[in-house]
Coordinates of N, CA, C and O and ligand atoms in Angstrom, one line a residue:
M1 N -51.4 -84.8 -24.2 CA -51.7 -83.3 -24.1 C -50.5 -83.3 -23.4 O -50.1 -81.5 -23.6
A2 N -50.7 -83.3 -21.6 CA -49.8 -82.9 -20.9 C -48.5 -82.6 -21.4 O -48.0 -81.7 -21.1
F3 N -48.0 -83.6 -22.2 CA -46.2 -83.8 -22.8 C -46.2 -82.5 -23.1 O -44.8 -81.6 -23.4
M4 N -47.4 -81.5 -23.8 CA -46.9 -80.8 -24.6 C -47.1 -79.5 -23.5 O -46.3 -78.4 -24.3
T5 N -47.0 -79.6 -22.4 CA -47.5 -78.0 -21.9 C -46.2 -77.5 -21.7 O -46.0 -76.5 -21.5
G6 N -45.4 -78.2 -21.7 CA -43.6 -77.8 -21.3 C -43.2 -77.0 -22.7 O -43.1 -76.0 -22.3
N7 N -43.6 -77.6 -23.5 CA -43.2 -76.8 -25.0 C -43.9 -75.7 -25.4 O -43.6 -74.7 -25.3
V8 N -45.4 -75.5 -24.9 CA -46.1 -74.2 -25.1 C -45.7 -73.5 -24.2 O -46.4 -72.2 -24.6
L9 N -45.8 -73.6 -22.5 CA -45.0 -72.7 -21.8 C -43.8 -72.3 -22.5 O -43.0 -71.0 -22.9
R10 N -42.7 -72.5 -22.6 CA -41.6 -72.2 -23.2 C -41.5 -71.2 -24.8 O -40.8 -70.1 -24.2
N11 N -42.3 -71.8 -25.2 CA -43.1 -70.9 -26.1 C -43.3 -69.7 -26.3 O -42.9 -68.6 -27.1
L12 N -44.4 -69.7 -24.7 CA -45.4 -68.3 -25.6 C -44.3 -67.5 -23.4 O -44.0 -66.2 -24.3
M13 N -43.3 -68.3 -23.2 CA -42.2 -67.3 -21.9 C -41.4 -66.5 -23.1 O -40.8 -65.8 -22.1
G14 N -40.9 -67.8 -24.1 CA -38.9 -68.3 -24.5 C -39.1 -66.3 -25.3 O -40.1 -66.0 -25.2
K15 N -37.7 -66.4 -25.7 CA -37.4 -65.3 -26.7 C -37.5 -65.8 -28.2 O -38.3 -67.1 -27.9
Y16 N -38.5 -64.8 -29.0 CA -39.2 -65.4 -30.5 C -37.3 -65.9 -31.2 O -36.6 -65.4 -31.0
S17 N -38.1 -66.6 -31.5 CA -36.8 -67.7 -32.8 C -36.4 -66.8 -33.7 O -35.8 -66.9 -34.9
T18 N -37.2 -65.9 -34.3 CA -37.8 -65.4 -35.5 C -37.5 -64.0 -35.2 O -38.0 -63.3 -33.6
R19 N -37.4 -63.1 -36.0 CA -36.7 -61.3 -36.2 C -37.8 -60.7 -36.7 O -39.0 -60.9 -37.4
L20 N -38.2 -59.4 -36.6 CA -39.3 -58.7 -36.9 C -39.0 -58.6 -38.0 O -38.6 -56.5 -37.9
Y21 N -38.4 -59.1 -39.2 CA -37.8 -58.0 -41.1 C -38.3 -57.1 -40.9 O -40.6 -57.8 -41.3
P22 N -38.9 -56.2 -42.1 CA -37.3 -55.2 -42.0 C -37.0 -54.4 -40.6 O -36.0 -53.5 -40.4
I23 N -37.8 -54.3 -39.2 CA -37.0 -53.6 -38.3 C -35.8 -54.0 -37.4 O -35.4 -52.9 -37.8
E24 N -35.2 -55.8 -37.7 CA -34.7 -56.1 -37.3 C -33.9 -56.9 -37.9 O -34.8 -57.3 -38.6
I25 N -33.2 -55.9 -38.6 CA -32.4 -57.3 -39.2 C -31.3 -57.6 -39.0 O -29.9 -57.3 -38.2
R26 N -30.6 -59.1 -39.2 CA -29.8 -59.9 -38.9 C -28.1 -59.3 -39.8 O -28.3 -59.3 -40.7
P27 N -27.2 -58.6 -39.0 CA -25.6 -58.3 -39.7 C -25.8 -59.3 -40.6 O -25.3 -60.9 -40.5
A28 N -25.1 -59.2 -41.8 CA -24.6 -59.7 -42.7 C -23.0 -60.6 -42.6 O -22.6 -60.4 -41.8
F29 N -23.2 -61.8 -42.5 CA -21.9 -63.1 -42.5 C -21.0 -62.6 -43.7 O -21.3 -61.8 -44.7
E30 N -19.7 -63.3 -43.5 CA -19.0 -63.2 -44.8 C -19.9 -64.1 -45.4 O -20.0 -65.0 -45.7
A31 N -19.3 -63.6 -46.9 CA -19.9 -64.4 -48.3 C -21.0 -64.3 -48.5 O -21.4 -64.9 -48.8
Y32 N -22.0 -63.1 -47.7 CA -23.5 -63.4 -47.6 C -24.4 -62.8 -49.2 O -24.0 -61.9 -49.9
R33 N -25.5 -63.8 -49.0 CA -25.5 -63.6 -50.8 C -26.6 -62.7 -51.0 O -28.1 -63.7 -51.0
G34 N -26.4 -61.2 -51.2 CA -27.3 -60.5 -50.8 C -28.5 -59.8 -52.7 O -28.3 -60.7 -53.7
E35 N -29.2 -58.4 -52.2 CA -29.0 -57.8 -53.7 C -28.0 -58.6 -55.1 O -27.1 -57.7 -54.4
L36 N -28.8 -58.2 -55.8 CA -28.0 -58.3 -57.1 C -27.3 -57.3 -57.6 O -28.6 -56.8 -57.6
Y37 N -26.1 -56.9 -58.4 CA -26.6 -55.7 -59.6 C -25.9 -55.6 -60.3 O -24.3 -56.8 -59.7
N38 N -25.8 -55.3 -61.2 CA -25.2 -55.1 -62.3 C -24.0 -54.5 -62.1 O -24.7 -53.1 -62.3
E39 N -22.6 -54.0 -62.4 CA -22.0 -52.6 -63.0 C -21.7 -52.5 -64.3 O -21.9 -53.5 -65.1
I40 N -23.3 -52.4 -64.9 CA -23.4 -52.3 -66.3 C -22.7 -51.7 -66.9 O -22.7 -52.3 -68.6
E41 N -22.1 -50.6 -67.1 CA -20.8 -50.4 -67.8 C -20.0 -51.0 -68.5 O -19.3 -50.8 -69.3
K42 N -19.6 -52.1 -67.7 CA -19.0 -53.1 -68.0 C -19.1 -54.3 -68.7 O -18.7 -54.6 -69.3
C43 N -20.3 -54.5 -68.9 CA -21.4 -55.6 -68.4 C -21.4 -55.2 -70.6 O -21.3 -53.8 -71.3
I44 N -20.9 -56.5 -70.9 CA -20.9 -56.8 -72.4 C -22.4 -57.6 -73.2 O -22.1 -57.7 -74.5
F45 N -23.1 -57.6 -72.4 CA -24.1 -58.0 -72.9 C -23.9 -59.4 -73.7 O -24.8 -59.5 -74.9
C46 N -23.3 -60.7 -73.3 CA -22.9 -61.9 -73.8 C -24.6 -62.5 -73.5 O -23.7 -63.6 -73.8
Q47 N -25.3 -63.0 -72.7 CA -26.2 -63.6 -72.0 C -25.3 -64.5 -71.3 O -26.7 -65.9 -71.0
S48 N -24.2 -64.8 -70.9 CA -23.8 -65.8 -70.1 C -25.1 -65.6 -68.8 O -25.2 -67.2 -68.4
C49 N -25.1 -64.8 -68.1 CA -25.3 -64.9 -66.9 C -26.9 -65.4 -67.4 O -28.0 -66.3 -66.3
A50 N -27.6 -65.0 -68.4 CA -29.1 -65.2 -68.6 C -29.7 -66.9 -68.7 O -30.1 -67.6 -68.6
R51 N -28.3 -67.4 -69.4 CA -28.2 -69.1 -70.1 C -27.7 -69.5 -68.7 O -28.7 -71.3 -69.0
K52 N -27.0 -69.4 -67.7 CA -26.9 -70.2 -66.5 C -27.6 -70.4 -65.8 O -28.4 -71.2 -64.9
C53 N -28.8 -69.2 -65.3 CA -30.0 -68.8 -64.2 C -30.6 -70.1 -64.4 O -31.4 -70.5 -64.9
P54 N -30.6 -71.0 -62.4 CA -31.6 -72.4 -62.9 C -33.2 -71.5 -63.1 O -33.7 -72.5 -62.9
S55 N -33.6 -70.5 -62.1 CA -34.5 -70.1 -62.0 C -34.8 -69.5 -63.3 O -36.0 -68.0 -63.4
Q56 N -34.0 -68.5 -64.3 CA -34.5 -68.0 -65.5 C -34.9 -66.5 -65.7 O -36.3 -66.7 -65.7
C57 N -34.1 -66.3 -64.8 CA -35.3 -65.1 -64.0 C -34.3 -63.7 -64.5 O -34.5 -62.5 -63.9
I58 N -33.6 -63.5 -65.1 CA -32.5 -62.7 -66.2 C -32.9 -62.9 -67.5 O -32.9 -63.5 -68.5
S59 N -33.3 -61.7 -67.9 CA -33.5 -61.3 -69.8 C -32.7 -60.5 -70.6 O -32.6 -59.1 -69.1
I60 N -32.2 -60.4 -71.5 CA -31.1 -59.5 -72.2 C -31.3 -59.2 -73.3 O -31.8 -60.0 -73.5
D61 N -31.7 -57.6 -73.2 CA -32.4 -57.5 -74.7 C -30.7 -56.6 -75.2 O -30.6 -55.5 -74.6
K62 N -30.4 -57.1 -76.4 CA -29.0 -56.7 -76.5 C -28.9 -55.2 -77.4 O -27.9 -54.8 -77.4
E63 N -29.9 -55.7 -78.5 CA -30.3 -54.2 -79.2 C -30.7 -52.7 -78.3 O -29.4 -52.1 -78.7
A64 N -31.3 -53.3 -77.1 CA -31.4 -52.0 -76.7 C -30.6 -51.8 -75.0 O -30.6 -50.6 -74.6
G65 N -29.8 -52.7 -75.1 CA -28.9 -52.6 -73.5 C -29.7 -52.4 -72.2 O -29.0 -51.9 -71.7
L66 N -30.4 -53.2 -72.8 CA -31.0 -53.5 -71.5 C -30.8 -55.0 -70.5 O -30.9 -56.0 -70.9
W67 N -30.4 -54.8 -69.4 CA -30.6 -55.9 -68.2 C -31.4 -55.9 -67.4 O -31.6 -54.6 -66.5
T68 N -32.2 -57.0 -67.5 CA -33.3 -57.1 -66.4 C -33.2 -58.6 -65.7 O -32.8 -59.0 -66.2
C69 N -33.2 -58.3 -64.5 CA -33.5 -59.4 -63.4 C -34.8 -59.4 -62.3 O -34.9 -58.0 -61.9
D70 N -35.4 -60.3 -62.7 CA -36.7 -60.4 -61.3 C -36.8 -61.3 -60.3 O -36.3 -62.3 -60.0
P71 N -36.6 -60.4 -59.1 CA -36.0 -60.5 -58.0 C -36.5 -61.8 -57.1 O -36.4 -62.2 -56.0
F72 N -38.1 -61.7 -57.4 CA -38.7 -62.4 -57.1 C -38.9 -63.8 -57.8 O -39.4 -64.8 -57.3
A73 N -38.2 -63.7 -58.4 CA -37.9 -65.5 -58.7 C -36.8 -65.6 -58.9 O -36.0 -67.0 -58.6
C74 N -35.4 -64.5 -58.4 CA -34.2 -65.1 -58.0 C -34.3 -66.0 -57.1 O -34.6 -66.0 -55.4
V75 N -33.3 -66.8 -56.8 CA -32.9 -67.8 -55.4 C -31.6 -67.3 -55.2 O -31.5 -68.5 -53.8
Y76 N -31.4 -66.3 -55.1 CA -29.5 -66.3 -54.6 C -29.0 -67.5 -54.8 O -27.7 -67.4 -53.5
C77 N -28.3 -68.1 -55.3 CA -27.7 -69.2 -56.3 C -25.7 -68.8 -56.2 O -25.2 -69.5 -56.1
G78 N -26.0 -67.0 -57.0 CA -24.9 -66.6 -57.3 C -24.4 -67.4 -58.6 O -23.1 -67.2 -59.0
I79 N -25.1 -68.1 -59.2 CA -24.3 -68.6 -60.8 C -24.1 -67.7 -61.1 O -22.8 -67.8 -62.5
C80 N -25.3 -66.9 -61.4 CA -24.8 -65.4 -62.5 C -23.1 -65.0 -61.9 O -22.8 -64.9 -63.5
V81 N -23.2 -65.2 -61.1 CA -21.7 -64.2 -60.5 C -20.6 -64.6 -61.3 O -19.9 -64.3 -61.7
E82 N -20.8 -65.8 -61.0 CA -19.6 -67.0 -61.4 C -19.6 -67.0 -63.2 O -18.2 -67.4 -63.8
A83 N -20.4 -66.8 -63.4 CA -20.6 -67.2 -65.0 C -20.2 -66.1 -65.9 O -19.7 -66.2 -66.5
C84 N -20.6 -65.0 -64.9 CA -19.5 -63.9 -65.9 C -18.8 -63.6 -66.4 O -17.5 -63.1 -65.4
P85 N -18.2 -63.2 -67.8 CA -17.2 -63.3 -68.3 C -16.2 -62.3 -67.4 O -14.5 -62.1 -67.8
V86 N -16.9 -60.9 -67.7 CA -16.1 -59.8 -67.5 C -15.7 -59.3 -65.8 O -16.0 -58.0 -65.4
N87 N -16.4 -60.0 -64.6 CA -16.9 -59.6 -63.3 C -17.6 -58.6 -63.2 O -17.4 -57.9 -62.5
C88 N -18.8 -58.5 -63.8 CA -19.8 -57.2 -63.7 C -20.7 -57.3 -62.6 O -21.4 -56.9 -61.5
L89 N -21.2 -58.6 -61.9 CA -22.0 -58.9 -62.0 C -22.2 -58.9 -60.1 O -20.7 -60.0 -60.0
H90 N -22.3 -58.8 -59.0 CA -22.3 -58.7 -57.7 C -23.3 -58.8 -57.3 O -24.7 -58.4 -57.3
M91 N -23.1 -59.3 -55.7 CA -23.6 -59.7 -54.4 C -23.2 -58.4 -53.2 O -22.4 -59.1 -53.0
K92 N -24.9 -57.5 -52.7 CA -24.6 -57.1 -52.2 C -24.7 -58.1 -50.7 O -25.1 -58.8 -51.0
S93 N -24.1 -56.8 -49.7 CA -24.3 -58.1 -48.3 C -25.1 -57.6 -47.6 O -25.7 -57.6 -46.4
T94 N -26.6 -56.9 -48.3 CA -28.1 -57.0 -47.9 C -28.6 -57.3 -48.5 O -28.3 -57.3 -49.8
H95 N -29.6 -57.7 -48.3 CA -31.1 -58.5 -49.1 C -31.4 -56.9 -49.7 O -32.1 -55.8 -49.7
R96 N -32.1 -57.1 -50.4 CA -32.9 -56.5 -51.1 C -34.1 -56.4 -50.1 O -34.6 -56.9 -48.5
H97 N -34.9 -54.8 -50.8 CA -35.4 -54.2 -49.6 C -37.6 -55.0 -49.7 O -37.4 -54.8 -50.6
V98 N -37.9 -55.0 -48.5 CA -39.3 -55.2 -49.2 C -40.5 -54.3 -50.0 O -40.1 -53.2 -49.7
A99 N -40.3 -55.2 -50.8 CA -41.5 -54.3 -51.2 C -43.3 -54.7 -51.2 O -43.8 -56.0 -51.3
T100 N -44.4 -54.1 -51.4 CA -46.1 -54.2 -51.7 C -46.2 -54.7 -53.1 O -46.9 -55.5 -53.4
E101 N -45.4 -54.2 -54.6 CA -45.3 -54.9 -55.8 C -44.1 -55.4 -56.5 O -42.9 -55.5 -55.7
R102 N -44.4 -56.2 -57.0 CA -43.1 -56.8 -58.3 C -42.5 -55.8 -58.5 O -43.1 -55.0 -59.9
E103 N -41.5 -55.5 -58.1 CA -40.7 -54.7 -59.1 C -39.7 -55.5 -59.8 O -38.6 -56.4 -59.1
M104 N -38.8 -55.0 -60.7 CA -38.1 -55.8 -61.6 C -37.3 -54.7 -61.7 O -36.8 -53.7 -61.1
I105 N -35.5 -55.6 -61.0 CA -34.7 -55.2 -61.4 C -33.4 -54.5 -62.4 O -33.5 -55.7 -63.5
E106 N -33.9 -53.5 -63.3 CA -33.6 -53.0 -64.5 C -32.6 -52.4 -64.5 O -32.4 -51.2 -64.3
Q107 N -31.7 -52.7 -65.7 CA -30.1 -51.2 -66.2 C -30.4 -51.4 -67.7 O -30.4 -52.1 -68.4
K108 N -29.4 -50.0 -67.4 CA -29.8 -49.4 -69.2 C -28.3 -49.6 -69.3 O -27.3 -48.5 -68.6
G109 N -28.0 -50.3 -70.1 CA -26.4 -49.5 -70.6 C -25.7 -49.7 -71.9 O -26.9 -49.7 -72.6
T110 N -24.9 -50.2 -72.4 CA -24.1 -49.3 -73.9 C -23.6 -51.0 -74.4 O -22.9 -51.0 -74.1
P111 N -24.1 -51.7 -75.5 CA -23.8 -53.0 -75.5 C -22.5 -52.6 -76.8 O -23.0 -51.5 -76.7
P112 N -21.8 -53.3 -76.5 CA -20.6 -53.3 -77.7 C -20.9 -53.2 -79.1 O -21.5 -54.1 -79.8
K113 N -20.6 -52.3 -79.5 CA -21.1 -51.8 -81.4 C -20.5 -53.9 -81.8 O -18.8 -54.0 -81.8
P114 N -21.0 -54.4 -82.8 CA -20.8 -55.2 -83.7 C -19.2 -55.2 -84.5 O -19.3 -53.9 -85.2
K115 N -18.2 -56.1 -84.6 CA -16.6 -55.9 -84.9 C -17.8 -56.3 -87.0 O -18.1 -56.8 -87.3
K116 N -17.0 -54.6 -87.8 CA -17.5 -54.9 -88.8 C -16.7 -56.2 -89.2 O -14.9 -56.1 -89.4
K117 N -17.5 -57.0 -90.5 CA -16.5 -58.0 -91.4 C -16.3 -57.1 -92.7 O -16.7 -56.4 -93.3
A118 N -14.9 -57.2 -92.6 CA -14.0 -57.0 -93.8 C -14.7 -57.8 -95.3 O -14.8 -58.4 -95.3
A119 N -14.7 -56.3 -96.0 CA -15.7 -57.3 -97.6 C -14.7 -58.1 -97.8 O -13.3 -57.8 -97.6
D120 N -14.4 -59.3 -98.7 CA -13.5 -60.0 -99.2 C -12.5 -58.9 -100.4 O -11.2 -59.2 -99.8
G121 N -12.9 -58.5 -100.8 CA -11.9 -58.0 -101.3 C -11.1 -56.6 -101.2 O -10.1 -56.5 -101.1
E122 N -11.6 -55.8 -99.9 CA -11.0 -55.5 -98.5 C -9.7 -56.1 -98.5 O -8.6 -55.4 -98.3
A123 N -10.4 -57.1 -97.8 CA -9.6 -58.3 -97.1 C -8.1 -57.9 -97.8 O -7.1 -58.5 -97.2
A124 N -8.7 -58.6 -99.2 CA -7.5 -59.1 -100.2 C -7.0 -58.3 -101.0 O -5.4 -58.4 -101.1
A125 N -7.2 -56.8 -100.9 CA -6.3 -55.9 -101.1 C -5.3 -55.6 -100.4 O -3.8 -55.6 -100.9
P126 N -5.1 -55.5 -98.9 CA -3.6 -55.3 -98.6 C -2.5 -56.4 -98.7 O -1.5 -56.3 -98.7
A127 N -3.0 -57.4 -98.4 CA -2.3 -58.8 -99.4 C -1.5 -58.8 -100.6 O -0.6 -58.9 -100.2
A128 N -2.7 -57.8 -101.8 CA -1.7 -58.1 -103.0 C -1.1 -56.8 -102.9 O 0.3 -57.0 -103.3
E129 N -1.1 -55.5 -102.2 CA 0.0 -54.8 -101.9 C 0.7 -55.4 -100.8 O 2.0 -54.6 -102.0
K130 N 1.1 -55.6 -100.2 CA 2.5 -56.6 -99.7 C 3.1 -57.6 -100.7 O 4.2 -57.0 -100.5
K131 N 2.6 -57.9 -101.4 CA 2.6 -59.4 -102.7 C 3.4 -58.1 -103.2 O 5.5 -58.3 -103.7
A132 N 2.8 -56.6 -104.1 CA 3.7 -55.9 -105.0 C 5.0 -55.5 -104.7 O 5.8 -55.5 -105.2
K133 N 4.8 -55.5 -103.4 CA 6.3 -54.2 -102.9 C 7.3 -55.4 -102.7 O 8.3 -55.0 -102.9
K134 N 7.0 -56.3 -101.7 CA 8.2 -57.7 -102.4 C 8.9 -57.5 -103.5 O 8.8 -57.4 -104.2
Ligands
SF4_1 S1 -28.3 -65.3 -58.3 FE1 -29.1 -67.4 -59.0 S2 -31.6 -67.7 -58.9 FE2 -29.9 -65.3 -59.3 S3 -30.1 -64.1 -60.9 FE3 -28.6 -65.0 -60.6 S4 -28.6 -67.2 -61.6 FE4 -30.4 -66.2 -61.1
SF4_2 S1 -22.9 -62.7 -67.8 FE1 -21.9 -60.5 -67.1 S2 -21.7 -59.4 -69.1 FE2 -22.6 -61.2 -69.4 S3 -24.8 -60.3 -70.1 FE3 -24.6 -61.2 -68.3 S4 -23.7 -59.4 -66.8 FE4 -23.9 -58.7 -68.7

């Protein structure tokens, strides 16, 4: 017991090892992986981020143009940011704010319109016209 006395006194008298977050916030360092956000106007709703996410916290409703992330399940690994083909996912240099209730990050965008497939007859018509002109 006596051998612990030194440690106990040091812990009681010394500086705290932890911070009183969110009152005291540590400044962000370079390449800090903070809160995730989506530049939704650039998003093409390809679902790459949702497929690659190891904690399966991203869900996408392409029809409704809704991109959702559960920040309480996110492990801030940044894999989704790397997987995004249009670079619309980013991580802020600040951590998410303190919450007393489970809040989802929901962003509403406009999914790209599906390309119309030309009907066989329509596709063949221009080719036939070209041949006729020759
Ligand atoms: S940072 Fe990692 S855990 Fe969080 S949403 Fe992206 S891939 Fe998923
Ligand atoms: S990977 Fe990028 S473009 Fe694709 S759904 Fe996710 S955020 Fe949108």
